[in-house]
mmCIF file of C-alpha atoms and ligand atoms in Angstrom:
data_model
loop_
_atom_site.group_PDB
_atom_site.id
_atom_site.type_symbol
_atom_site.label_atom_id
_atom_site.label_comp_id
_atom_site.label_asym_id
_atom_site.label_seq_id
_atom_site.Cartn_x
_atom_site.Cartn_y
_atom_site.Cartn_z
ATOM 1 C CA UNK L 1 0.000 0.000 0.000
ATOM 2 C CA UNK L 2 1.444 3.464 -1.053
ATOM 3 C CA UNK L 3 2.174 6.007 1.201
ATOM 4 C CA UNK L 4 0.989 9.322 0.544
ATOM 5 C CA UNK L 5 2.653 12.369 0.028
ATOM 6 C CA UNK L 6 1.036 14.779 2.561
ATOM 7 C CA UNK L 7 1.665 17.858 0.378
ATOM 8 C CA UNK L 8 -0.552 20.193 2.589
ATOM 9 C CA UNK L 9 1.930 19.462 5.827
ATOM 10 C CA UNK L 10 5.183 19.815 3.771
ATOM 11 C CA UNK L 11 3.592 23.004 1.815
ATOM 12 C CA UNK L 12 3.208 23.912 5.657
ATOM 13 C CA UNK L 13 6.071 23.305 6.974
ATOM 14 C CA UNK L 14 7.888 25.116 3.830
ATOM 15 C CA UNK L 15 5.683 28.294 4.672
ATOM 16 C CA UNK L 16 6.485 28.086 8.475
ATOM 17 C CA UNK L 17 10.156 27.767 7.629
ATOM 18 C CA UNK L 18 10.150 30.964 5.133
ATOM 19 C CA UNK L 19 8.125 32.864 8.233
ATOM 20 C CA UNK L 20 11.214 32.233 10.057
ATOM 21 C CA UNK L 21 13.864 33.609 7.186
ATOM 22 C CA UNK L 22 11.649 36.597 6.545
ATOM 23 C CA UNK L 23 11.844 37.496 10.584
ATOM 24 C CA UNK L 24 16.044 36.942 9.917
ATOM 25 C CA UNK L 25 15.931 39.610 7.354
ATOM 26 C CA UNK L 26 13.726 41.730 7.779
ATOM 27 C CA UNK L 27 16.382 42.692 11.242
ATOM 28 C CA UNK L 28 18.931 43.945 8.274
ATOM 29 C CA UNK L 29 16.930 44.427 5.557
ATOM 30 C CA UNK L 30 14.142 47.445 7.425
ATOM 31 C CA UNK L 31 11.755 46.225 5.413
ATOM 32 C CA UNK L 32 9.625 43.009 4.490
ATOM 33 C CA UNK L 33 9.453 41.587 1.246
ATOM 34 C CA UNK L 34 6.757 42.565 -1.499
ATOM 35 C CA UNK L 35 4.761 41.196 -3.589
ATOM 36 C CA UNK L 36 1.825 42.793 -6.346
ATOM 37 C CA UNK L 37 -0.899 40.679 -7.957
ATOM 38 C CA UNK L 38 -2.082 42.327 -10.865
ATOM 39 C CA UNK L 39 -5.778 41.128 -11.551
ATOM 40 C CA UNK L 40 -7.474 41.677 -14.858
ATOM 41 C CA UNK L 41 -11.297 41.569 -15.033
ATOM 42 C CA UNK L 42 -13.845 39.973 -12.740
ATOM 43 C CA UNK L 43 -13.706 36.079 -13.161
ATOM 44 C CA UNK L 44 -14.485 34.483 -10.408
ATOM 45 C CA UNK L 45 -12.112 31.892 -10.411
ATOM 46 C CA UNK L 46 -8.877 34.225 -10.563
ATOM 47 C CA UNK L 47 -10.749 36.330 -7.605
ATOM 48 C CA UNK L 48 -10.210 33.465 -5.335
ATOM 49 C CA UNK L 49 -6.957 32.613 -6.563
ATOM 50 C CA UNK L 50 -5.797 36.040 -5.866
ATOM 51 C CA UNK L 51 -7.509 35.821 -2.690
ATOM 52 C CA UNK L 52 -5.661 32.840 -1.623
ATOM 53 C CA UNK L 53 -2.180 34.313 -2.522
ATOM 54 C CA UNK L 54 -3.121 37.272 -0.307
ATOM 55 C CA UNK L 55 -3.846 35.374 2.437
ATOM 56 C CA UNK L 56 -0.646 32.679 2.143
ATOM 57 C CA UNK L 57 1.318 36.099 1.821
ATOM 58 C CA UNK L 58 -0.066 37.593 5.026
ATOM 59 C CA UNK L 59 0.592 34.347 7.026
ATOM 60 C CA UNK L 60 4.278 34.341 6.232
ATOM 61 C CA UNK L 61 5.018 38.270 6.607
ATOM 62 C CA UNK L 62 5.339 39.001 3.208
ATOM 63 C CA UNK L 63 3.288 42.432 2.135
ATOM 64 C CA UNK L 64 1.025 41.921 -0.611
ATOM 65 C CA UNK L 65 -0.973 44.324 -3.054
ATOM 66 C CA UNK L 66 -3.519 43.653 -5.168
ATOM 67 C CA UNK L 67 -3.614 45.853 -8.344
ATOM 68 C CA UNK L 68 -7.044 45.345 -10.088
ATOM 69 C CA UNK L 69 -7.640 46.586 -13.250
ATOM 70 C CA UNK L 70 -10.575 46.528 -15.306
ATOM 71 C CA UNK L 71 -11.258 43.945 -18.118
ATOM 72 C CA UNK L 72 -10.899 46.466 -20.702
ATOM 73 C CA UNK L 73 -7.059 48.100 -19.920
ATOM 74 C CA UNK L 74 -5.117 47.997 -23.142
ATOM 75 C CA UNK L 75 -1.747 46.096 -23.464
ATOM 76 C CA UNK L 76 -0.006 49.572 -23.391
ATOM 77 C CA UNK L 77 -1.479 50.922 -19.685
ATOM 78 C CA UNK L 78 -0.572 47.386 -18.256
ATOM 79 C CA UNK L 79 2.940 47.192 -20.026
ATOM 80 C CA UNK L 80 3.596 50.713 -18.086
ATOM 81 C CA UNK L 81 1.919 49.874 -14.752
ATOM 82 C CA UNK L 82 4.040 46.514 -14.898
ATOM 83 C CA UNK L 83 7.286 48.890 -15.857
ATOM 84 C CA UNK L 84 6.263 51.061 -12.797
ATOM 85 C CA UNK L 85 6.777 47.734 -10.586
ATOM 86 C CA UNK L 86 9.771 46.693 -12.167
ATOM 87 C CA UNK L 87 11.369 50.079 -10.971
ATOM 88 C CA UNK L 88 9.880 49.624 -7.372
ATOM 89 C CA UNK L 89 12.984 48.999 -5.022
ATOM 90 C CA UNK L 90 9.695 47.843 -2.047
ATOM 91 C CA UNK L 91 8.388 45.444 -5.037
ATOM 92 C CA UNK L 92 10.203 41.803 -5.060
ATOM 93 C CA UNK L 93 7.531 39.363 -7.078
ATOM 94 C CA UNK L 94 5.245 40.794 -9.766
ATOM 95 C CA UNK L 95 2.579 38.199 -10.020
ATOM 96 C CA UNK L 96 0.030 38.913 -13.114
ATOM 97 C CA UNK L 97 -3.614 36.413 -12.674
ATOM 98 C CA UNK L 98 -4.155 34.491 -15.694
ATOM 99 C CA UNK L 99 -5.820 34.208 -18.113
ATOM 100 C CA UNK L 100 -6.093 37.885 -19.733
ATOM 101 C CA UNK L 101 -9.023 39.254 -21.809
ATOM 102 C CA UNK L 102 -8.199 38.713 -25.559
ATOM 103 C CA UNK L 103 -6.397 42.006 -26.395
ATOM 104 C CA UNK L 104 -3.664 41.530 -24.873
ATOM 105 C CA UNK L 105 -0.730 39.387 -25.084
ATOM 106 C CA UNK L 106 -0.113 37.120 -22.385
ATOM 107 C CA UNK L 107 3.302 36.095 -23.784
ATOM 108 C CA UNK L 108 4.240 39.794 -24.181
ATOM 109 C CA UNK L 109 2.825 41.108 -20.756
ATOM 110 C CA UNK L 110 4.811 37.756 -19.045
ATOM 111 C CA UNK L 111 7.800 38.792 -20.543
ATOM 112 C CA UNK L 112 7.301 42.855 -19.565
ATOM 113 C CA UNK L 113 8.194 41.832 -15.742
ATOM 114 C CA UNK L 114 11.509 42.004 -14.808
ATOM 115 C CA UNK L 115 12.891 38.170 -14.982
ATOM 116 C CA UNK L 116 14.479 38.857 -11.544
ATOM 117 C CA UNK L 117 10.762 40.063 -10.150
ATOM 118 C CA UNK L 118 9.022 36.806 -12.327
ATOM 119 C CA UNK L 119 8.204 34.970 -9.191
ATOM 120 C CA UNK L 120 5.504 32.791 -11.393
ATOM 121 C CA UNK L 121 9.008 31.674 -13.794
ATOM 122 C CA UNK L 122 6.991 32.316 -16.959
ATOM 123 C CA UNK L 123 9.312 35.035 -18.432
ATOM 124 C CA UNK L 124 10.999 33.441 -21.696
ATOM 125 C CA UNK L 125 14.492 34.300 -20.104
ATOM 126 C CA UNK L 126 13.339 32.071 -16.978
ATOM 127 C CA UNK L 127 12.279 28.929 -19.278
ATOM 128 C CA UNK L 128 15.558 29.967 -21.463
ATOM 129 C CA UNK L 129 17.896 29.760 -18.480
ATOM 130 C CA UNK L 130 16.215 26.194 -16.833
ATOM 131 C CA UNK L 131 16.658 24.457 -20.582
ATOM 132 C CA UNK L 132 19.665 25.694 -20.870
ATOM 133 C CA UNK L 133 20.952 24.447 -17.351
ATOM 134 C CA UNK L 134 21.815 28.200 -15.571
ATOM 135 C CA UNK L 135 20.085 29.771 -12.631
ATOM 136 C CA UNK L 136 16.991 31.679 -12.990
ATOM 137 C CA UNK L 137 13.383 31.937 -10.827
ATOM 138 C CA UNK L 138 11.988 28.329 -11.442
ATOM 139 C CA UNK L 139 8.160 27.915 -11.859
ATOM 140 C CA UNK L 140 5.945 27.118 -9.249
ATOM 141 C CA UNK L 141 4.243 23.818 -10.157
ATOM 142 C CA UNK L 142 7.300 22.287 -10.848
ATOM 143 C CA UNK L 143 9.303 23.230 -8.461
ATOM 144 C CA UNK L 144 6.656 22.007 -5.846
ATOM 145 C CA UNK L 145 6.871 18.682 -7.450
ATOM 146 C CA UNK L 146 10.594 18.312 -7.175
ATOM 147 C CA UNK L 147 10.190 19.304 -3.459
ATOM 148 C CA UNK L 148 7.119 15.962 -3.148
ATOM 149 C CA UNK L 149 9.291 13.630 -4.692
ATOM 150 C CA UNK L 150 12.122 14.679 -2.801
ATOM 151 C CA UNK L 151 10.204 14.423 0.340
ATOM 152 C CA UNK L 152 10.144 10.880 -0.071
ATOM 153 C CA UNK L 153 13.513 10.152 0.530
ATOM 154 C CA UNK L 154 13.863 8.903 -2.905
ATOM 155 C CA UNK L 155 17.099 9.878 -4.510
ATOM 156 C CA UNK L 156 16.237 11.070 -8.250
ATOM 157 C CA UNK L 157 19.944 10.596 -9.977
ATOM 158 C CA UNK L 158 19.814 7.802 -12.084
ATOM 159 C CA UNK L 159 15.934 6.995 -11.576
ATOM 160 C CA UNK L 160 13.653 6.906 -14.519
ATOM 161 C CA UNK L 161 11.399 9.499 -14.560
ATOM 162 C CA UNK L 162 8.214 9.465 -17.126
ATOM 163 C CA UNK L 163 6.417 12.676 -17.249
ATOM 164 C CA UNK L 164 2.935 12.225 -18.918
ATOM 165 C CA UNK L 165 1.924 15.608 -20.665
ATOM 166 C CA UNK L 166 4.465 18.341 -22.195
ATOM 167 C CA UNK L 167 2.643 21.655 -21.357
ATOM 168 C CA UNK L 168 4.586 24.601 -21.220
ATOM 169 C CA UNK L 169 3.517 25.278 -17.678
ATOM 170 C CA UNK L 170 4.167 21.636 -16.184
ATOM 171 C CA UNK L 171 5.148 18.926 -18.227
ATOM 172 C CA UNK L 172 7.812 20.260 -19.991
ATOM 173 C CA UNK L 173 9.558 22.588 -17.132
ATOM 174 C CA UNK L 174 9.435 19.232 -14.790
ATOM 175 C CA UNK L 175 11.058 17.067 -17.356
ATOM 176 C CA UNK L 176 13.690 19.601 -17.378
ATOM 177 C CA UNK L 177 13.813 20.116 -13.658
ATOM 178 C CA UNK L 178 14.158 15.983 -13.631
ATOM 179 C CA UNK L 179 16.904 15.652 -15.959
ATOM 180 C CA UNK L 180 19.298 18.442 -14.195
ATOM 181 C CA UNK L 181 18.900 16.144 -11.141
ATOM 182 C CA UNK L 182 19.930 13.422 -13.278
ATOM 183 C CA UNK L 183 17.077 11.175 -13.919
ATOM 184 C CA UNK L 184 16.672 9.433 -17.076
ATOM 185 C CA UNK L 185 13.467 11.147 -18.580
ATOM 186 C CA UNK L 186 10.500 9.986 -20.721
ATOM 187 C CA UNK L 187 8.043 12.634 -21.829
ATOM 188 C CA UNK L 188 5.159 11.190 -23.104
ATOM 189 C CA UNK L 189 2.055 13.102 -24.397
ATOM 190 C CA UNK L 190 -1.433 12.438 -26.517
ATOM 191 C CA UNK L 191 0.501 10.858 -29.685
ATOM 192 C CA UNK L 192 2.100 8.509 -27.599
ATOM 193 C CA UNK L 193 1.653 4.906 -28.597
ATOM 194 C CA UNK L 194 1.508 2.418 -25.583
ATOM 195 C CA UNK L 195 1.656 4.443 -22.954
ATOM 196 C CA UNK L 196 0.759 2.168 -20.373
ATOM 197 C CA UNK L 197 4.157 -0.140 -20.855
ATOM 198 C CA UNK L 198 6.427 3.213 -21.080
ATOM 199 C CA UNK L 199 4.682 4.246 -17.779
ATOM 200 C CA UNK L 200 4.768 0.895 -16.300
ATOM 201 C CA UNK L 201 8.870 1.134 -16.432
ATOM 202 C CA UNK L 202 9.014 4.522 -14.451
ATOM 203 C CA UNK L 203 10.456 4.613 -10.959
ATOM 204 C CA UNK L 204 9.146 8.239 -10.840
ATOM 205 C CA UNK L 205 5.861 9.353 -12.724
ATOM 206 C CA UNK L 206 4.507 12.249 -12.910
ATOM 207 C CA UNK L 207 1.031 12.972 -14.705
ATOM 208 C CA UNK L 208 -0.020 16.553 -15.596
ATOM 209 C CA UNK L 209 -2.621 15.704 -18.674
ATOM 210 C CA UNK L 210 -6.145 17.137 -17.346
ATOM 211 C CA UNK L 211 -7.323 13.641 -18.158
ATOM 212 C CA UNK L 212 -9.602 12.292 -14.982
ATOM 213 C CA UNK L 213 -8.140 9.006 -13.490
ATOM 214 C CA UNK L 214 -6.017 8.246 -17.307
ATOM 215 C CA UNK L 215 -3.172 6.221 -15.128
ATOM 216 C CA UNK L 216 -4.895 3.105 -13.581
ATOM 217 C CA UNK L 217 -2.727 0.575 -11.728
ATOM 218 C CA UNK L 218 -1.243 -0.943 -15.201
ATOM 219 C CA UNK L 219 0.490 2.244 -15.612
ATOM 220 C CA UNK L 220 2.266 1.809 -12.830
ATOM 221 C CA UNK L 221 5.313 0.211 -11.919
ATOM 222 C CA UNK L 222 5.633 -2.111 -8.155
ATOM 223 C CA UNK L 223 6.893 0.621 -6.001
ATOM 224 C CA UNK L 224 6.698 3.642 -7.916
ATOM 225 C CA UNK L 225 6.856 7.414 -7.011
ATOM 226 C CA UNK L 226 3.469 8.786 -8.051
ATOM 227 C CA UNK L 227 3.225 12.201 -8.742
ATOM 228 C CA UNK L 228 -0.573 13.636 -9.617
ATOM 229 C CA UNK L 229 -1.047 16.919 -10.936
ATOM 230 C CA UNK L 230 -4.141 16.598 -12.365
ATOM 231 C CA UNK L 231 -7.076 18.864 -10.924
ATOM 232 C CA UNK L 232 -10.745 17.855 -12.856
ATOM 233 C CA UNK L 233 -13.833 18.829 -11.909
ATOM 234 C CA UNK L 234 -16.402 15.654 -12.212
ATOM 235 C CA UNK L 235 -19.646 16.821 -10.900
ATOM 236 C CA UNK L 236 -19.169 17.971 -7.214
ATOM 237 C CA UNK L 237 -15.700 16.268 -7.216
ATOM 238 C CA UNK L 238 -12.462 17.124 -7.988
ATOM 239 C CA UNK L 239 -10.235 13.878 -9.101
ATOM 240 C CA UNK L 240 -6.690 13.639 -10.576
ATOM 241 C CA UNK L 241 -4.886 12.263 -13.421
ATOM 242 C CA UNK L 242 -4.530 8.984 -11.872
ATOM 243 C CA UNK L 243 -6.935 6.311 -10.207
ATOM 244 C CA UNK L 244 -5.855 6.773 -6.707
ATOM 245 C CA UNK L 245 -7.519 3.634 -5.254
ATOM 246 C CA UNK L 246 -6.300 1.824 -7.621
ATOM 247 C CA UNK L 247 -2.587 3.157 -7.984
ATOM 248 C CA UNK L 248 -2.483 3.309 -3.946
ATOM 249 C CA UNK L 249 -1.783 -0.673 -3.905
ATOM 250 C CA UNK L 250 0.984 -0.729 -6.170
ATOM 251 C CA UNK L 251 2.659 2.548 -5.886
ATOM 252 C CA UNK L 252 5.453 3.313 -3.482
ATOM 253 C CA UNK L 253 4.171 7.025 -2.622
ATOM 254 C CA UNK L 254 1.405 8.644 -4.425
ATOM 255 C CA UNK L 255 0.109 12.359 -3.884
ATOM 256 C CA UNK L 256 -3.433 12.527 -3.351
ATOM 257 C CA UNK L 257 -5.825 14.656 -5.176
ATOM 258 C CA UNK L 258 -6.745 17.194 -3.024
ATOM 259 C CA UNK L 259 -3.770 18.255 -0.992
ATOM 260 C CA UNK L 260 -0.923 17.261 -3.242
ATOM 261 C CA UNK L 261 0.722 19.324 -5.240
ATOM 262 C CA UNK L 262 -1.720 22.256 -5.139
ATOM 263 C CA UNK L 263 -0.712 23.665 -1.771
ATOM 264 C CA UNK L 264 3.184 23.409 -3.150
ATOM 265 C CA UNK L 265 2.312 25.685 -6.320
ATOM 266 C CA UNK L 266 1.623 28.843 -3.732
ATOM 267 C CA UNK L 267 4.212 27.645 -1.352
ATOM 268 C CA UNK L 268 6.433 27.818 -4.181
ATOM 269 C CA UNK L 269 5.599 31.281 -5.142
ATOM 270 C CA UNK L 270 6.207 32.518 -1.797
ATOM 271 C CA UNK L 271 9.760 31.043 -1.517
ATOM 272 C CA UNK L 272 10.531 32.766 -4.842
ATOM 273 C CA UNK L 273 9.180 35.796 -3.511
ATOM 274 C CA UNK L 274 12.365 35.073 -0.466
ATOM 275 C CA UNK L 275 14.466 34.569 -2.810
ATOM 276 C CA UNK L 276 13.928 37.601 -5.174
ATOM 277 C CA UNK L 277 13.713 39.836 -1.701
ATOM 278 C CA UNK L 278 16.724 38.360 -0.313
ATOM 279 C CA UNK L 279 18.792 38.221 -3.889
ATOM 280 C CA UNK L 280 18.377 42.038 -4.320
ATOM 281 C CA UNK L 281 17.335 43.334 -7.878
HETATM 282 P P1 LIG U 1 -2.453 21.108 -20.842
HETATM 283 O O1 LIG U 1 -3.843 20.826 -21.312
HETATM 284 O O2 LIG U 1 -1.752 22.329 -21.237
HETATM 285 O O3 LIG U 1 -1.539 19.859 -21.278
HETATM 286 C C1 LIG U 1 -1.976 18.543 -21.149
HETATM 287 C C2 LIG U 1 -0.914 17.602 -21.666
HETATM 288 O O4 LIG U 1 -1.383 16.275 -21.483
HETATM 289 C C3 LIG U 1 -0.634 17.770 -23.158
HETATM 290 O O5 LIG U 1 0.749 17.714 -23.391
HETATM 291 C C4 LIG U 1 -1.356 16.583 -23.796
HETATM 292 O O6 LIG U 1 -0.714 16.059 -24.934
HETATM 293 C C5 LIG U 1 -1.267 15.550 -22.684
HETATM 294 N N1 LIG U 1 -2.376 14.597 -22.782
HETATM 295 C C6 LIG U 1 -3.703 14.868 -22.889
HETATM 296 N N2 LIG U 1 -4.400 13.715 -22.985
HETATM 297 C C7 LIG U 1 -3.507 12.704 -22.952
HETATM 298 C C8 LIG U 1 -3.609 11.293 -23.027
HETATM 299 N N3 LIG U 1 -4.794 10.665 -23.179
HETATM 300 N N4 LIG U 1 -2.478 10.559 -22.972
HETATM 301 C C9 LIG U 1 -1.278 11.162 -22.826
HETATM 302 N N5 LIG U 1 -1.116 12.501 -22.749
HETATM 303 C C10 LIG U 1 -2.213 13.255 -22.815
HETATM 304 O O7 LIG U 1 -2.538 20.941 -19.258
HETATM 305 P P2 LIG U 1 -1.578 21.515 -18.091
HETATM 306 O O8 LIG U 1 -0.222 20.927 -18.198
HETATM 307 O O9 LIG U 1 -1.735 22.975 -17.998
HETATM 308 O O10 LIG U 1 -2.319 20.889 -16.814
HETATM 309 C C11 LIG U 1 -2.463 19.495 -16.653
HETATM 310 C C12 LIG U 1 -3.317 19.225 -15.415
HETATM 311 O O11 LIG U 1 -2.637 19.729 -14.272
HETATM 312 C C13 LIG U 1 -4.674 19.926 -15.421
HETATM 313 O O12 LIG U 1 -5.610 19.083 -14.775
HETATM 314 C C14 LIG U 1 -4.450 21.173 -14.593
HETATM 315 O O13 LIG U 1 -5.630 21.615 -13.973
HETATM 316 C C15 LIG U 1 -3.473 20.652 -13.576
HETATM 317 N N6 LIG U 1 -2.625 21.698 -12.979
HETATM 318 C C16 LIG U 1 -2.540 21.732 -11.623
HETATM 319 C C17 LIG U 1 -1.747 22.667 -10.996
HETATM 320 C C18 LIG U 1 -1.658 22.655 -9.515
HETATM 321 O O14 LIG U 1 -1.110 23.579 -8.942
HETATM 322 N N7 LIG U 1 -2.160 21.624 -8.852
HETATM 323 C C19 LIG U 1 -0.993 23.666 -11.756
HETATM 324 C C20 LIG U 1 -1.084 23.497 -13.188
HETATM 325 C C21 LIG U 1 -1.885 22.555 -13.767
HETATM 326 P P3 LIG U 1 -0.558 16.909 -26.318
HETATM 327 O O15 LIG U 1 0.541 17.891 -26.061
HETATM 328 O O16 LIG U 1 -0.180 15.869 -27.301
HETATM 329 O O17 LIG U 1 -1.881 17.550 -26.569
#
């Protein structure tokens, strides 16, 4: 029976831990670090999103302002009040809510931020620098992951590591992330013939598709690091990528679905916010 990766405590513990650093600078620093949302339109969903950030931002002592804007700013007023941020010596993370109403660029408004202020690690010179193997802020979601699997003890040089999906936002940044810790790395995707054996040799799988329950326990090899990402909405529910009944008696360690990686993706962005804050820009 797997044991599951309690990603709400160690998303805890990670926050509790950064409360501390923040109290160690703020002594030299006079001031605590900053972070703005920028928040685009009314949707619902991003509301709460933003809202949670806040609050996770609060808890830690990290100051937080929301900048809402409404759905119809052009491109060119939130370049500018982006630009005005970058220049902010108080400002550390510049955080803008996806998605963005349809006239404007999200590509070109993620790569406005200053890469050293890109606490999300969207900006095209953060991707650049993780692909090609030098430092730069590393995304959230990914990161997180790296952090679950290394929770387990599990040492990831030399493992095989199949990553199901090859989104710019997970899949692809984690297969990267895996292979500079020197796994051996699969990336499998929706063209993928047999997937089931290629996942089935994996001592580490991870499994961002937005497919409910895809991986069943034939996926999976005796043992295995499981690694959900998936976050579907079936009626009142919300289930992975991966059966976790089934998976849970053959798997090694398996995150569950709540309370997996989710909490990690804002602990994440917090600890880049540290490390912008105590980097300097
Ligand atoms: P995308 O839709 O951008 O990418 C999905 C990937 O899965 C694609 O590469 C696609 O292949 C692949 N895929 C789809 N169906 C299959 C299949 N049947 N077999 C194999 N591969 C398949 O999704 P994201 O990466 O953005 O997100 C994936 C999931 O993770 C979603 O449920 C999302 O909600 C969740 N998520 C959770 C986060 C968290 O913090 N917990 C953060 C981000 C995402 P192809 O490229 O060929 O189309």
């Amino acid at each position: 029976m797997a044991e599951i990766i309690d990603g709400k405590k160690i998303a805890a513990d990670i926050r509790s831990s950064l409360k501390q650093r923040i109290e160690e600078l703020k002594k030299t620093r006079g001031r605590t670090p900053g972070i703005v949302v920028i928040l685009v339109g009314n949707d619902p969903a991003s509301q709460i999103y933003v809202r949670n950030k806040k609050r996770a931002c609060e808890e830690v002592g990290i100051s937080s302002r929301v900048h809402q804007l409404p759905e119809t700013v052009t491109q060119g007023a939130l370049v500018s009040i982006i630009e005005g941020y970058n220049n902010d010596p108080e400002v550390d993370g510049i955080l803008v809510q996806l998605p963005l109403p349809e006239q404007i660029s999200e590509e070109q408004i993620q790569n406005a931020i200053d890469p050293r202020k890109d606490v999300d690690g969207f900006h095209l010179l953060n991707e650049g620098a993780l692909f090609s193997g030098r430092s730069g802020v590393l995304s959230c979601t990914p990161q997180g992951i790296i952090e679950l699997i290394r929770s387990t003890g599990t040492e990831i040089e030399g493992k095989h590591a199949v990553v199901v999906g090859r989104s710019t936002i997970v899949g692809k940044p984690v297969a990267m992330m895996l292979l500079e810790n020197n796994a051996t790395v699969t990336i499998c995707h929706s063209r993928t013939p047999d997937l089931a054996d290629k996942c089935a040799d994996a001592d580490i799988l991870v499994v961002a598709t937005g497919q409910p329950e895809l991986i069943g326990a034939d996926h999976v090899k005796e043992g295995a690091v499981v690694i959900d990402v998936g976050t579907n909405r079936v009626g009142d529910s919300l289930v992975g990528d991966v059966d976790f009944e089934a998976v849970s008696e053959k798997a090694g360690y398996i995150t569950p679905v709540p309370g997996g990686v989710g909490p990690m993706t804002i602990a994440m962005l917090l600890a880049n916010t540290v490390d912008s804050y105590e980097r300097g820009h």
